[in-house]
Amino acid sequence: MISAGPYQEPPGAGKSSFDLIEAEKFFRELNLMPGVTFLDLGCGQGAYTLPAAEIIGPSGRVYAVDLWAAGLAALREAAHREKVKNLQTLVADSSQPLPLASGSIDVCLLATVLHDLAEAGTAAGTLREAARLLKTGGKLAIVEFNKKAGPPGPPVDIKMSPPEVEAMVAPYGFRQDKLVEVGPHNYLLIFRREAIPGAAAA
Ligand SMILES: C[S@@+](CC[C@H](N)C(=O)[O-])C[C@H]1O[C@@H](n2cnc3c(N)ncnc32)[C@H](O)[C@@H]1O
């Protein structure tokens, strides 16, 4: 484990959308390949992280980042039980520079996290960090709740529609690639990190 300092448990700790989504469809649409480098920002207890790590296999690398130390401890225990060895957890704020190299990540996931980050004022820093870490052409995958009143998910004024998500991420150099429903309550948006004109190759 890499630890970047002591943190309070953030709002959203202990919640997961994984049981609400059609996992098979989600992973089919995400099209993870063995050997890739995957970053799960706001991973919680790793409901998405562990199946991703199994698909990616021992030739790849999975980084699981959360401010919630107890969630990451549970993830490490589950990974140990399931003999998953390609996983590294980081207790860290995703909106601050992470101890990972620029342009080192193929796929970055924010699974029902962006609305929490937007509420907390940490979305901009997190998207800046995702843009720094992703390779040119790499995928930013965002799962959010359909913007409808009522549960599951946060109040409707905090839920984000796909156009709202796109407007938030586009300024960081992400171009929308795909929008799919991944269950009755959630959608998956996939963006590609664009090349920055004039910048050195990531
Ligand atoms: C609703 S939960 C989603 C967990 C996981 N993605 C899932 O769906 O199974 C949101 C997660 O984001 C984490 N989180 C919130 N703000 C964060 C930040 N600034 N940096 C890292 N993690 C954060 C919370 O601790 C929580 O585990």
PDB file of C-alpha atoms and ligand atoms in Angstrom:
ATOM      1  CA  MET A   1       0.000   0.000   0.000  1.00  0.00           C
ATOM      2  CA  ILE A   2       1.132   3.562  -0.728  1.00  0.00           C
ATOM      3  CA  SER A   3      -0.148   5.993   1.906  1.00  0.00           C
ATOM      4  CA  ALA A   4      -0.221   9.693   1.100  1.00  0.00           C
ATOM      5  CA  GLY A   5      -1.262  10.852   4.577  1.00  0.00           C
ATOM      6  CA  PRO A   6      -4.091  10.751   7.153  1.00  0.00           C
ATOM      7  CA  TYR A   7      -7.606  11.502   5.882  1.00  0.00           C
ATOM      8  CA  GLN A   8     -11.148  11.643   7.291  1.00  0.00           C
ATOM      9  CA  GLU A   9     -13.705   9.201   5.883  1.00  0.00           C
ATOM     10  CA  PRO A  10     -15.323  11.073   2.991  1.00  0.00           C
ATOM     11  CA  PRO A  11     -19.051  11.241   2.163  1.00  0.00           C
ATOM     12  CA  GLY A  12     -19.935   8.295  -0.084  1.00  0.00           C
ATOM     13  CA  ALA A  13     -17.681   5.905   1.842  1.00  0.00           C
ATOM     14  CA  GLY A  14     -19.333   2.479   2.001  1.00  0.00           C
ATOM     15  CA  LYS A  15     -21.618   3.037  -0.998  1.00  0.00           C
ATOM     16  CA  SER A  16     -21.336   1.156  -4.290  1.00  0.00           C
ATOM     17  CA  SER A  17     -23.322   1.063  -7.522  1.00  0.00           C
ATOM     18  CA  PHE A  18     -21.923  -2.313  -8.546  1.00  0.00           C
ATOM     19  CA  ASP A  19     -24.974  -4.328  -7.438  1.00  0.00           C
ATOM     20  CA  LEU A  20     -27.245  -2.016  -9.455  1.00  0.00           C
ATOM     21  CA  ILE A  21     -25.507  -2.403 -12.786  1.00  0.00           C
ATOM     22  CA  GLU A  22     -25.383  -5.186 -15.357  1.00  0.00           C
ATOM     23  CA  ALA A  23     -21.771  -6.129 -14.711  1.00  0.00           C
ATOM     24  CA  GLU A  24     -21.387  -8.307 -17.771  1.00  0.00           C
ATOM     25  CA  LYS A  25     -22.578  -5.497 -20.051  1.00  0.00           C
ATOM     26  CA  PHE A  26     -20.412  -2.960 -18.236  1.00  0.00           C
ATOM     27  CA  PHE A  27     -17.227  -4.986 -18.757  1.00  0.00           C
ATOM     28  CA  ARG A  28     -18.162  -5.854 -22.347  1.00  0.00           C
ATOM     29  CA  GLU A  29     -18.596  -2.151 -23.167  1.00  0.00           C
ATOM     30  CA  LEU A  30     -15.444  -1.166 -21.288  1.00  0.00           C
ATOM     31  CA  ASN A  31     -13.554  -3.796 -23.298  1.00  0.00           C
ATOM     32  CA  LEU A  32     -10.688  -4.209 -20.829  1.00  0.00           C
ATOM     33  CA  MET A  33      -7.766  -6.160 -22.260  1.00  0.00           C
ATOM     34  CA  PRO A  34      -5.321  -8.415 -20.418  1.00  0.00           C
ATOM     35  CA  GLY A  35      -2.089  -6.568 -19.680  1.00  0.00           C
ATOM     36  CA  VAL A  36      -3.478  -3.032 -19.444  1.00  0.00           C
ATOM     37  CA  THR A  37      -2.847  -0.572 -16.627  1.00  0.00           C
ATOM     38  CA  PHE A  38      -6.089   0.334 -14.867  1.00  0.00           C
ATOM     39  CA  LEU A  39      -6.758   3.075 -12.326  1.00  0.00           C
ATOM     40  CA  ASP A  40      -9.936   3.007 -10.209  1.00  0.00           C
ATOM     41  CA  LEU A  41     -10.416   6.433  -8.599  1.00  0.00           C
ATOM     42  CA  GLY A  42     -12.796   6.396  -5.608  1.00  0.00           C
ATOM     43  CA  CYS A  43     -12.794   2.601  -5.710  1.00  0.00           C
ATOM     44  CA  GLY A  44     -14.386   2.071  -2.271  1.00  0.00           C
ATOM     45  CA  GLN A  45     -14.094  -1.591  -1.296  1.00  0.00           C
ATOM     46  CA  GLY A  46     -13.232  -2.452  -4.889  1.00  0.00           C
ATOM     47  CA  ALA A  47     -16.497  -3.915  -6.191  1.00  0.00           C
ATOM     48  CA  TYR A  48     -15.447  -2.840  -9.724  1.00  0.00           C
ATOM     49  CA  THR A  49     -11.707  -3.152  -9.080  1.00  0.00           C
ATOM     50  CA  LEU A  50     -11.516  -6.866  -8.323  1.00  0.00           C
ATOM     51  CA  PRO A  51     -13.335  -8.131 -11.431  1.00  0.00           C
ATOM     52  CA  ALA A  52     -11.278  -5.661 -13.488  1.00  0.00           C
ATOM     53  CA  ALA A  53      -8.086  -7.061 -11.956  1.00  0.00           C
ATOM     54  CA  GLU A  54      -9.166 -10.592 -12.871  1.00  0.00           C
ATOM     55  CA  ILE A  55      -9.804  -9.626 -16.509  1.00  0.00           C
ATOM     56  CA  ILE A  56      -6.521  -7.717 -16.742  1.00  0.00           C
ATOM     57  CA  GLY A  57      -4.539 -10.595 -15.288  1.00  0.00           C
ATOM     58  CA  PRO A  58      -0.967 -10.862 -14.037  1.00  0.00           C
ATOM     59  CA  SER A  59       0.582  -9.113 -17.054  1.00  0.00           C
ATOM     60  CA  GLY A  60      -1.314  -5.917 -16.204  1.00  0.00           C
ATOM     61  CA  ARG A  61      -1.443  -3.549 -13.254  1.00  0.00           C
ATOM     62  CA  VAL A  62      -4.373  -2.197 -11.233  1.00  0.00           C
ATOM     63  CA  TYR A  63      -4.232   0.856  -8.965  1.00  0.00           C
ATOM     64  CA  ALA A  64      -7.117   1.387  -6.524  1.00  0.00           C
ATOM     65  CA  VAL A  65      -7.338   4.874  -4.992  1.00  0.00           C
ATOM     66  CA  ASP A  66      -9.646   6.053  -2.227  1.00  0.00           C
ATOM     67  CA  LEU A  67      -9.612   8.355   0.772  1.00  0.00           C
ATOM     68  CA  TRP A  68     -11.426   5.645   2.755  1.00  0.00           C
ATOM     69  CA  ALA A  69      -8.650   3.606   4.377  1.00  0.00           C
ATOM     70  CA  ALA A  70     -11.038   0.972   5.813  1.00  0.00           C
ATOM     71  CA  GLY A  71     -12.513   0.340   2.357  1.00  0.00           C
ATOM     72  CA  LEU A  72      -9.059  -0.204   0.896  1.00  0.00           C
ATOM     73  CA  ALA A  73      -8.165  -2.549   3.774  1.00  0.00           C
ATOM     74  CA  ALA A  74     -11.250  -4.642   2.923  1.00  0.00           C
ATOM     75  CA  LEU A  75     -10.205  -4.606  -0.742  1.00  0.00           C
ATOM     76  CA  ARG A  76      -6.689  -5.821   0.118  1.00  0.00           C
ATOM     77  CA  GLU A  77      -8.149  -8.664   2.204  1.00  0.00           C
ATOM     78  CA  ALA A  78     -10.490  -9.683  -0.625  1.00  0.00           C
ATOM     79  CA  ALA A  79      -7.623  -9.515  -3.123  1.00  0.00           C
ATOM     80  CA  HIS A  80      -5.503 -11.703  -0.840  1.00  0.00           C
ATOM     81  CA  ARG A  81      -8.362 -14.236  -0.471  1.00  0.00           C
ATOM     82  CA  GLU A  82      -8.905 -14.334  -4.228  1.00  0.00           C
ATOM     83  CA  LYS A  83      -5.153 -14.522  -4.904  1.00  0.00           C
ATOM     84  CA  VAL A  84      -5.230 -11.319  -6.978  1.00  0.00           C
ATOM     85  CA  LYS A  85      -1.632 -10.132  -7.179  1.00  0.00           C
ATOM     86  CA  ASN A  86      -1.735  -7.322  -9.759  1.00  0.00           C
ATOM     87  CA  LEU A  87      -3.410  -4.796  -7.435  1.00  0.00           C
ATOM     88  CA  GLN A  88      -1.955  -1.870  -5.514  1.00  0.00           C
ATOM     89  CA  THR A  89      -4.050   0.296  -3.171  1.00  0.00           C
ATOM     90  CA  LEU A  90      -3.362   3.967  -2.475  1.00  0.00           C
ATOM     91  CA  VAL A  91      -4.996   5.874   0.381  1.00  0.00           C
ATOM     92  CA  ALA A  92      -5.081   9.277  -1.301  1.00  0.00           C
ATOM     93  CA  ASP A  93      -7.186  12.215  -2.427  1.00  0.00           C
ATOM     94  CA  SER A  94      -7.781  11.747  -6.148  1.00  0.00           C
ATOM     95  CA  SER A  95      -7.794  15.529  -6.652  1.00  0.00           C
ATOM     96  CA  GLN A  96      -4.159  15.818  -5.555  1.00  0.00           C
ATOM     97  CA  PRO A  97      -1.097  14.605  -7.474  1.00  0.00           C
ATOM     98  CA  LEU A  98      -0.872  10.827  -7.113  1.00  0.00           C
ATOM     99  CA  PRO A  99       2.474   8.986  -6.955  1.00  0.00           C
ATOM    100  CA  LEU A 100       2.041   7.567 -10.469  1.00  0.00           C
ATOM    101  CA  ALA A 101       3.858   8.521 -13.684  1.00  0.00           C
ATOM    102  CA  SER A 102       2.266  10.824 -16.266  1.00  0.00           C
ATOM    103  CA  GLY A 103       0.888   8.939 -19.272  1.00  0.00           C
ATOM    104  CA  SER A 104       1.120   5.573 -17.506  1.00  0.00           C
ATOM    105  CA  ILE A 105      -2.575   4.557 -17.387  1.00  0.00           C
ATOM    106  CA  ASP A 106      -4.642   2.907 -20.153  1.00  0.00           C
ATOM    107  CA  VAL A 107      -8.051   3.019 -18.460  1.00  0.00           C
ATOM    108  CA  CYS A 108      -9.269   5.205 -15.590  1.00  0.00           C
ATOM    109  CA  LEU A 109     -12.610   4.506 -13.902  1.00  0.00           C
ATOM    110  CA  LEU A 110     -14.789   6.863 -11.856  1.00  0.00           C
ATOM    111  CA  ALA A 111     -17.742   4.664 -10.836  1.00  0.00           C
ATOM    112  CA  THR A 112     -20.501   6.778  -9.263  1.00  0.00           C
ATOM    113  CA  VAL A 113     -17.869   9.072  -7.786  1.00  0.00           C
ATOM    114  CA  LEU A 114     -17.980  12.187  -9.999  1.00  0.00           C
ATOM    115  CA  HIS A 115     -21.172  13.565  -8.418  1.00  0.00           C
ATOM    116  CA  ASP A 116     -19.573  13.217  -4.941  1.00  0.00           C
ATOM    117  CA  LEU A 117     -16.430  14.969  -6.173  1.00  0.00           C
ATOM    118  CA  ALA A 118     -18.494  17.749  -7.761  1.00  0.00           C
ATOM    119  CA  GLU A 119     -20.328  18.255  -4.470  1.00  0.00           C
ATOM    120  CA  ALA A 120     -17.060  18.325  -2.507  1.00  0.00           C
ATOM    121  CA  GLY A 121     -15.287  20.662  -4.953  1.00  0.00           C
ATOM    122  CA  THR A 122     -12.699  18.012  -5.856  1.00  0.00           C
ATOM    123  CA  ALA A 123     -13.875  17.155  -9.388  1.00  0.00           C
ATOM    124  CA  ALA A 124     -11.590  19.622 -11.185  1.00  0.00           C
ATOM    125  CA  GLY A 125      -8.426  18.354  -9.458  1.00  0.00           C
ATOM    126  CA  THR A 126      -9.425  14.738 -10.070  1.00  0.00           C
ATOM    127  CA  LEU A 127     -10.108  15.285 -13.786  1.00  0.00           C
ATOM    128  CA  ARG A 128      -6.820  17.174 -14.132  1.00  0.00           C
ATOM    129  CA  GLU A 129      -5.036  14.236 -12.506  1.00  0.00           C
ATOM    130  CA  ALA A 130      -6.861  11.696 -14.707  1.00  0.00           C
ATOM    131  CA  ALA A 131      -5.798  13.674 -17.789  1.00  0.00           C
ATOM    132  CA  ARG A 132      -2.170  13.739 -16.583  1.00  0.00           C
ATOM    133  CA  LEU A 133      -2.078  10.008 -15.843  1.00  0.00           C
ATOM    134  CA  LEU A 134      -3.884   8.657 -18.916  1.00  0.00           C
ATOM    135  CA  LYS A 135      -1.996   7.829 -22.087  1.00  0.00           C
ATOM    136  CA  THR A 136      -3.061   9.694 -25.214  1.00  0.00           C
ATOM    137  CA  GLY A 137      -6.024   7.690 -26.507  1.00  0.00           C
ATOM    138  CA  GLY A 138      -6.554   6.157 -23.065  1.00  0.00           C
ATOM    139  CA  LYS A 139     -10.078   5.720 -21.720  1.00  0.00           C
ATOM    140  CA  LEU A 140     -11.820   7.664 -18.996  1.00  0.00           C
ATOM    141  CA  ALA A 141     -14.875   5.590 -17.974  1.00  0.00           C
ATOM    142  CA  ILE A 142     -17.553   7.288 -15.882  1.00  0.00           C
ATOM    143  CA  VAL A 143     -20.570   5.564 -14.341  1.00  0.00           C
ATOM    144  CA  GLU A 144     -23.313   7.830 -13.052  1.00  0.00           C
ATOM    145  CA  PHE A 145     -26.974   7.650 -12.048  1.00  0.00           C
ATOM    146  CA  ASN A 146     -29.735   8.561 -14.499  1.00  0.00           C
ATOM    147  CA  LYS A 147     -30.979  12.028 -13.599  1.00  0.00           C
ATOM    148  CA  LYS A 148     -34.338  10.954 -12.207  1.00  0.00           C
ATOM    149  CA  ALA A 149     -35.944  11.807  -8.871  1.00  0.00           C
ATOM    150  CA  GLY A 150     -35.920   9.144  -6.173  1.00  0.00           C
ATOM    151  CA  PRO A 151     -33.608   6.359  -5.121  1.00  0.00           C
ATOM    152  CA  PRO A 152     -31.213   4.770  -5.795  1.00  0.00           C
ATOM    153  CA  GLY A 153     -28.444   7.335  -5.797  1.00  0.00           C
ATOM    154  CA  PRO A 154     -28.179  10.897  -4.530  1.00  0.00           C
ATOM    155  CA  PRO A 155     -30.932  13.551  -4.749  1.00  0.00           C
ATOM    156  CA  VAL A 156     -31.848  14.484  -8.316  1.00  0.00           C
ATOM    157  CA  ASP A 157     -30.158  17.892  -8.131  1.00  0.00           C
ATOM    158  CA  ILE A 158     -26.848  16.110  -7.422  1.00  0.00           C
ATOM    159  CA  LYS A 159     -27.307  13.431 -10.106  1.00  0.00           C
ATOM    160  CA  MET A 160     -25.589  14.363 -13.379  1.00  0.00           C
ATOM    161  CA  SER A 161     -26.964  13.860 -16.901  1.00  0.00           C
ATOM    162  CA  PRO A 162     -24.587  12.683 -19.672  1.00  0.00           C
ATOM    163  CA  PRO A 163     -24.409  16.213 -21.216  1.00  0.00           C
ATOM    164  CA  GLU A 164     -23.556  17.623 -17.763  1.00  0.00           C
ATOM    165  CA  VAL A 165     -20.766  15.053 -17.374  1.00  0.00           C
ATOM    166  CA  GLU A 166     -19.460  15.795 -20.855  1.00  0.00           C
ATOM    167  CA  ALA A 167     -19.426  19.544 -20.182  1.00  0.00           C
ATOM    168  CA  MET A 168     -17.479  18.907 -16.987  1.00  0.00           C
ATOM    169  CA  VAL A 169     -14.789  16.628 -18.469  1.00  0.00           C
ATOM    170  CA  ALA A 170     -14.304  18.110 -21.971  1.00  0.00           C
ATOM    171  CA  PRO A 171     -12.129  21.050 -20.790  1.00  0.00           C
ATOM    172  CA  TYR A 172      -9.554  18.522 -19.515  1.00  0.00           C
ATOM    173  CA  GLY A 173      -8.980  17.105 -23.001  1.00  0.00           C
ATOM    174  CA  PHE A 174     -11.520  14.280 -23.118  1.00  0.00           C
ATOM    175  CA  ARG A 175     -13.634  13.462 -26.190  1.00  0.00           C
ATOM    176  CA  GLN A 176     -16.785  11.368 -25.807  1.00  0.00           C
ATOM    177  CA  ASP A 177     -16.553   7.934 -27.391  1.00  0.00           C
ATOM    178  CA  LYS A 178     -19.540   5.982 -26.094  1.00  0.00           C
ATOM    179  CA  LEU A 179     -22.689   6.303 -23.982  1.00  0.00           C
ATOM    180  CA  VAL A 180     -24.520   3.134 -22.891  1.00  0.00           C
ATOM    181  CA  GLU A 181     -27.091   2.179 -20.299  1.00  0.00           C
ATOM    182  CA  VAL A 182     -25.613  -0.355 -17.869  1.00  0.00           C
ATOM    183  CA  GLY A 183     -28.762  -1.123 -15.893  1.00  0.00           C
ATOM    184  CA  PRO A 184     -32.083   0.489 -15.023  1.00  0.00           C
ATOM    185  CA  HIS A 185     -30.509   3.304 -13.013  1.00  0.00           C
ATOM    186  CA  ASN A 186     -27.030   3.872 -14.396  1.00  0.00           C
ATOM    187  CA  TYR A 187     -25.164   4.805 -17.558  1.00  0.00           C
ATOM    188  CA  LEU A 188     -21.557   4.413 -18.636  1.00  0.00           C
ATOM    189  CA  LEU A 189     -19.816   7.214 -20.506  1.00  0.00           C
ATOM    190  CA  ILE A 190     -16.442   6.505 -22.097  1.00  0.00           C
ATOM    191  CA  PHE A 191     -14.143   9.328 -23.119  1.00  0.00           C
ATOM    192  CA  ARG A 192     -10.782   9.244 -24.896  1.00  0.00           C
ATOM    193  CA  ARG A 193      -7.914  11.387 -23.752  1.00  0.00           C
ATOM    194  CA  GLU A 194      -6.993  13.533 -26.705  1.00  0.00           C
ATOM    195  CA  ALA A 195      -3.485  14.452 -27.737  1.00  0.00           C
ATOM    196  CA  ILE A 196      -2.585  17.937 -26.532  1.00  0.00           C
ATOM    197  CA  PRO A 197      -1.337  19.860 -29.606  1.00  0.00           C
ATOM    198  CA  GLY A 198       2.286  20.860 -29.197  1.00  0.00           C
ATOM    199  CA  ALA A 199       2.768  18.803 -26.024  1.00  0.00           C
ATOM    200  CA  ALA A 200       5.471  16.158 -25.762  1.00  0.00           C
ATOM    201  CA  ALA A 201       4.131  12.601 -26.160  1.00  0.00           C
ATOM    202  CA  ALA A 202       2.757  11.314 -22.841  1.00  0.00           C
TER     203      ALA A 202
HETATM  204  C1  LIG B   1     -20.260   6.165  -3.924  1.00  0.00           C
HETATM  205  S1  LIG B   1     -18.686   5.511  -3.503  1.00  0.00           S
HETATM  206  C2  LIG B   1     -18.296   4.563  -4.968  1.00  0.00           C
HETATM  207  C3  LIG B   1     -17.338   3.430  -4.692  1.00  0.00           C
HETATM  208  C4  LIG B   1     -17.010   2.548  -5.894  1.00  0.00           C
HETATM  209  N1  LIG B   1     -16.578   3.309  -7.045  1.00  0.00           N
HETATM  210  C5  LIG B   1     -18.186   1.659  -6.239  1.00  0.00           C
HETATM  211  O1  LIG B   1     -19.113   2.129  -6.908  1.00  0.00           O
HETATM  212  O2  LIG B   1     -18.174   0.495  -5.797  1.00  0.00           O
HETATM  213  C6  LIG B   1     -17.617   6.925  -3.681  1.00  0.00           C
HETATM  214  C7  LIG B   1     -16.204   6.666  -3.229  1.00  0.00           C
HETATM  215  O3  LIG B   1     -15.395   7.785  -3.542  1.00  0.00           O
HETATM  216  C8  LIG B   1     -14.498   7.997  -2.474  1.00  0.00           C
HETATM  217  N2  LIG B   1     -14.024   9.391  -2.548  1.00  0.00           N
HETATM  218  C9  LIG B   1     -14.751  10.513  -2.399  1.00  0.00           C
HETATM  219  N3  LIG B   1     -13.963  11.604  -2.565  1.00  0.00           N
HETATM  220  C10 LIG B   1     -12.713  11.136  -2.830  1.00  0.00           C
HETATM  221  C11 LIG B   1     -11.467  11.761  -3.107  1.00  0.00           C
HETATM  222  N4  LIG B   1     -11.337  13.103  -3.139  1.00  0.00           N
HETATM  223  N5  LIG B   1     -10.394  10.983  -3.344  1.00  0.00           N
HETATM  224  C12 LIG B   1     -10.500   9.631  -3.314  1.00  0.00           C
HETATM  225  N6  LIG B   1     -11.651   8.981  -3.063  1.00  0.00           N
HETATM  226  C13 LIG B   1     -12.750   9.725  -2.821  1.00  0.00           C
HETATM  227  C14 LIG B   1     -15.306   7.642  -1.245  1.00  0.00           C
HETATM  228  O4  LIG B   1     -14.493   7.327  -0.141  1.00  0.00           O
HETATM  229  C15 LIG B   1     -16.099   6.443  -1.727  1.00  0.00           C
HETATM  230  O5  LIG B   1     -15.427   5.233  -1.479  1.00  0.00           O
END
